[in-house]
Amino acid sequence: MSYTYRKIDKSEFDKLHDLFPDDEQLWLKYRDKRLRQFDNKEVTVYVIEHQGRLIGEVTISYISHTLPLEAIPGQRVYLQAFRLEETYQGNGLGQELLRFALTDLERQGYTEFTIGVEEDNEIAKHIYFKLGFTQAIDQGQGDTFDPSAYTLYLRRVQV
């Protein structure tokens, strides 16, 4: 099977609708928030594309929103909104998407990356730890789109 990993621009954002939960009102709020962030150059969205469909995403935030340690301009970014269509899970595609985004961000000069994960999400923690997100640096509480409590983990690249 052929998969493409790439960044999308604002004009393609609506193609992510299928990855969002079935609550249309929540999607519209999420969409409005992200489109404003695109306009303000606060986010980049990396995706997996398969047969013309976007099947996975990770949104990179360049500024902190919930916790002050999430992002440091020019140095640290926050990986959020990590989603993969359920039928594609368990095949390493999500890890490849994260690796693709991290590699691209490292080429841009970023050396620190954070990601939030719920403490009971052992599968996600295993993946994130394998990718180097091993240092817990803060605790947070999610927002309207994911209200769960989470731990913020840091990954540093040695330069």
mmCIF file of C-alpha atoms in Angstrom:
data_model
loop_
_atom_site.group_PDB
_atom_site.id
_atom_site.type_symbol
_atom_site.label_atom_id
_atom_site.label_comp_id
_atom_site.label_asym_id
_atom_site.label_seq_id
_atom_site.Cartn_x
_atom_site.Cartn_y
_atom_site.Cartn_z
ATOM 1 C CA MET A 1 0.000 0.000 0.000
ATOM 2 C CA SER A 2 1.178 3.473 -0.799
ATOM 3 C CA TYR A 3 1.044 6.231 1.805
ATOM 4 C CA THR A 4 2.105 9.843 1.476
ATOM 5 C CA TYR A 5 3.276 11.895 4.462
ATOM 6 C CA ARG A 6 3.079 15.643 3.979
ATOM 7 C CA LYS A 7 1.991 19.020 5.313
ATOM 8 C CA ILE A 8 -1.343 20.485 4.339
ATOM 9 C CA ASP A 9 -2.338 24.095 3.954
ATOM 10 C CA LYS A 10 -5.459 25.836 5.167
ATOM 11 C CA SER A 11 -7.357 25.129 1.947
ATOM 12 C CA GLU A 12 -7.154 21.367 2.606
ATOM 13 C CA PHE A 13 -8.201 21.465 6.249
ATOM 14 C CA ASP A 14 -11.787 20.362 5.632
ATOM 15 C CA LYS A 15 -10.471 17.029 4.330
ATOM 16 C CA LEU A 16 -9.745 16.169 7.990
ATOM 17 C CA HIS A 17 -13.449 16.130 8.845
ATOM 18 C CA ASP A 18 -13.652 12.322 8.578
ATOM 19 C CA LEU A 19 -11.034 11.945 11.318
ATOM 20 C CA PHE A 20 -13.067 13.940 13.809
ATOM 21 C CA PRO A 21 -15.728 12.449 16.086
ATOM 22 C CA ASP A 22 -19.286 12.410 14.781
ATOM 23 C CA ASP A 23 -20.307 15.535 16.711
ATOM 24 C CA GLU A 24 -20.763 18.094 13.927
ATOM 25 C CA GLN A 25 -20.988 21.099 16.280
ATOM 26 C CA LEU A 26 -17.732 20.113 17.935
ATOM 27 C CA TRP A 27 -16.099 19.709 14.494
ATOM 28 C CA LEU A 28 -17.212 23.211 13.502
ATOM 29 C CA LYS A 29 -15.721 24.695 16.704
ATOM 30 C CA TYR A 30 -12.502 22.746 16.151
ATOM 31 C CA ARG A 31 -12.375 23.829 12.495
ATOM 32 C CA ASP A 32 -12.886 27.497 13.359
ATOM 33 C CA LYS A 33 -10.166 27.369 15.997
ATOM 34 C CA ARG A 34 -7.658 25.670 13.694
ATOM 35 C CA LEU A 35 -8.363 27.962 10.746
ATOM 36 C CA ARG A 36 -7.700 31.001 12.962
ATOM 37 C CA GLN A 37 -4.459 29.347 14.077
ATOM 38 C CA PHE A 38 -3.497 28.768 10.441
ATOM 39 C CA ASP A 39 -4.138 32.453 9.722
ATOM 40 C CA ASN A 40 -1.938 33.446 12.673
ATOM 41 C CA LYS A 41 0.797 30.973 11.639
ATOM 42 C CA GLU A 42 0.485 29.231 15.017
ATOM 43 C CA VAL A 43 0.152 25.678 13.634
ATOM 44 C CA THR A 44 1.278 23.278 10.953
ATOM 45 C CA VAL A 45 -0.676 20.120 10.162
ATOM 46 C CA TYR A 46 1.085 16.980 8.950
ATOM 47 C CA VAL A 47 -1.024 14.195 7.449
ATOM 48 C CA ILE A 48 -0.983 10.677 6.049
ATOM 49 C CA GLU A 49 -2.712 10.377 2.711
ATOM 50 C CA HIS A 50 -3.877 7.078 1.229
ATOM 51 C CA GLN A 51 -5.709 6.799 -2.097
ATOM 52 C CA GLY A 52 -6.556 10.513 -2.030
ATOM 53 C CA ARG A 53 -7.960 10.461 1.526
ATOM 54 C CA LEU A 54 -6.406 11.940 4.655
ATOM 55 C CA ILE A 55 -6.297 9.075 7.154
ATOM 56 C CA GLY A 56 -4.125 10.586 9.893
ATOM 57 C CA GLU A 57 -2.994 13.917 11.277
ATOM 58 C CA VAL A 58 -0.747 15.545 13.829
ATOM 59 C CA THR A 59 -0.997 19.268 14.471
ATOM 60 C CA ILE A 60 2.132 21.137 15.528
ATOM 61 C CA SER A 61 1.645 24.220 17.680
ATOM 62 C CA TYR A 62 4.353 26.871 17.811
ATOM 63 C CA ILE A 63 2.922 28.694 20.820
ATOM 64 C CA SER A 64 1.758 27.496 24.236
ATOM 65 C CA HIS A 65 -1.958 27.406 24.875
ATOM 66 C CA THR A 66 -2.697 25.349 27.981
ATOM 67 C CA LEU A 67 0.652 24.944 29.714
ATOM 68 C CA PRO A 68 3.492 27.490 29.477
ATOM 69 C CA LEU A 69 6.063 24.731 28.823
ATOM 70 C CA GLU A 70 4.324 23.433 25.670
ATOM 71 C CA ALA A 71 6.255 25.602 23.222
ATOM 72 C CA ILE A 72 9.208 28.005 23.150
ATOM 73 C CA PRO A 73 9.428 30.083 19.958
ATOM 74 C CA GLY A 74 12.193 28.861 17.658
ATOM 75 C CA GLN A 75 13.166 26.034 20.012
ATOM 76 C CA ARG A 76 10.240 23.890 21.195
ATOM 77 C CA VAL A 77 6.960 22.855 19.549
ATOM 78 C CA TYR A 78 3.913 21.041 20.901
ATOM 79 C CA LEU A 79 2.515 18.008 19.069
ATOM 80 C CA GLN A 80 -1.240 17.873 19.446
ATOM 81 C CA ALA A 81 -4.357 16.531 17.718
ATOM 82 C CA PHE A 82 -2.701 13.228 16.839
ATOM 83 C CA ARG A 83 -5.341 11.104 15.103
ATOM 84 C CA LEU A 84 -5.317 8.051 12.862
ATOM 85 C CA GLU A 85 -8.384 6.490 11.282
ATOM 86 C CA GLU A 86 -9.189 3.389 13.338
ATOM 87 C CA THR A 87 -8.933 0.894 10.474
ATOM 88 C CA TYR A 88 -5.292 1.935 9.927
ATOM 89 C CA GLN A 89 -4.193 1.714 13.570
ATOM 90 C CA GLY A 90 -1.723 -0.912 14.739
ATOM 91 C CA ASN A 91 0.383 -0.871 11.562
ATOM 92 C CA GLY A 92 3.034 1.689 12.540
ATOM 93 C CA LEU A 93 1.566 4.438 10.352
ATOM 94 C CA GLY A 94 1.066 6.814 13.267
ATOM 95 C CA GLN A 95 4.693 6.366 14.302
ATOM 96 C CA GLU A 96 5.797 7.065 10.743
ATOM 97 C CA LEU A 97 3.707 10.239 10.680
ATOM 98 C CA LEU A 98 5.299 11.404 13.934
ATOM 99 C CA ARG A 99 8.794 10.573 12.630
ATOM 100 C CA PHE A 100 8.078 12.471 9.412
ATOM 101 C CA ALA A 101 6.907 15.555 11.333
ATOM 102 C CA LEU A 102 9.799 15.405 13.815
ATOM 103 C CA THR A 103 12.384 15.049 11.029
ATOM 104 C CA ASP A 104 10.930 18.020 9.150
ATOM 105 C CA LEU A 105 10.831 20.144 12.305
ATOM 106 C CA GLU A 106 14.415 19.190 13.209
ATOM 107 C CA ARG A 107 15.514 20.313 9.718
ATOM 108 C CA GLN A 108 13.890 23.652 10.541
ATOM 109 C CA GLY A 109 16.054 23.918 13.668
ATOM 110 C CA TYR A 110 13.686 22.818 16.444
ATOM 111 C CA THR A 111 15.428 20.811 19.153
ATOM 112 C CA GLU A 112 12.644 20.249 21.689
ATOM 113 C CA PHE A 113 9.234 18.666 21.282
ATOM 114 C CA THR A 114 6.389 18.139 23.734
ATOM 115 C CA ILE A 115 3.350 15.907 23.625
ATOM 116 C CA GLY A 116 0.513 15.352 26.097
ATOM 117 C CA VAL A 117 -0.742 11.878 26.970
ATOM 118 C CA GLU A 118 -3.268 10.537 29.456
ATOM 119 C CA GLU A 119 -1.562 8.436 32.133
ATOM 120 C CA ASP A 120 -3.749 5.386 31.448
ATOM 121 C CA ASN A 121 -3.063 5.379 27.695
ATOM 122 C CA GLU A 122 -0.351 2.740 27.741
ATOM 123 C CA ILE A 123 -0.298 2.229 23.958
ATOM 124 C CA ALA A 124 0.329 5.918 23.252
ATOM 125 C CA LYS A 125 2.902 6.159 26.048
ATOM 126 C CA HIS A 126 4.777 3.161 24.610
ATOM 127 C CA ILE A 127 4.915 4.823 21.168
ATOM 128 C CA TYR A 128 5.921 8.223 22.535
ATOM 129 C CA PHE A 129 8.598 6.768 24.820
ATOM 130 C CA LYS A 130 10.001 4.799 21.861
ATOM 131 C CA LEU A 131 10.260 8.095 19.947
ATOM 132 C CA GLY A 132 12.127 9.763 22.821
ATOM 133 C CA PHE A 133 9.347 11.546 24.738
ATOM 134 C CA THR A 134 10.572 10.295 28.108
ATOM 135 C CA GLN A 135 10.801 13.304 30.423
ATOM 136 C CA ALA A 136 7.564 14.297 32.203
ATOM 137 C CA ILE A 137 7.679 18.085 32.633
ATOM 138 C CA ASP A 138 4.139 19.161 33.583
ATOM 139 C CA GLN A 139 0.535 18.107 34.162
ATOM 140 C CA GLY A 140 -2.410 19.568 32.293
ATOM 141 C CA GLN A 141 -6.133 19.410 31.787
ATOM 142 C CA GLY A 142 -7.512 19.230 28.248
ATOM 143 C CA ASP A 143 -10.024 21.491 26.563
ATOM 144 C CA THR A 144 -13.435 21.218 24.915
ATOM 145 C CA PHE A 145 -12.088 18.853 22.271
ATOM 146 C CA ASP A 146 -10.411 16.453 24.710
ATOM 147 C CA PRO A 147 -11.086 17.272 28.364
ATOM 148 C CA SER A 148 -8.814 14.539 29.792
ATOM 149 C CA ALA A 149 -6.064 15.154 32.310
ATOM 150 C CA TYR A 150 -2.644 14.508 30.789
ATOM 151 C CA THR A 151 1.098 14.530 31.395
ATOM 152 C CA LEU A 152 3.280 16.690 29.170
ATOM 153 C CA TYR A 153 6.369 14.802 27.976
ATOM 154 C CA LEU A 154 9.508 16.330 26.475
ATOM 155 C CA ARG A 155 11.820 15.026 23.752
ATOM 156 C CA ARG A 156 15.165 16.787 23.224
ATOM 157 C CA VAL A 157 17.450 16.421 20.228
ATOM 158 C CA GLN A 158 21.153 16.545 20.958
ATOM 159 C CA VAL A 159 22.864 18.995 18.599
#
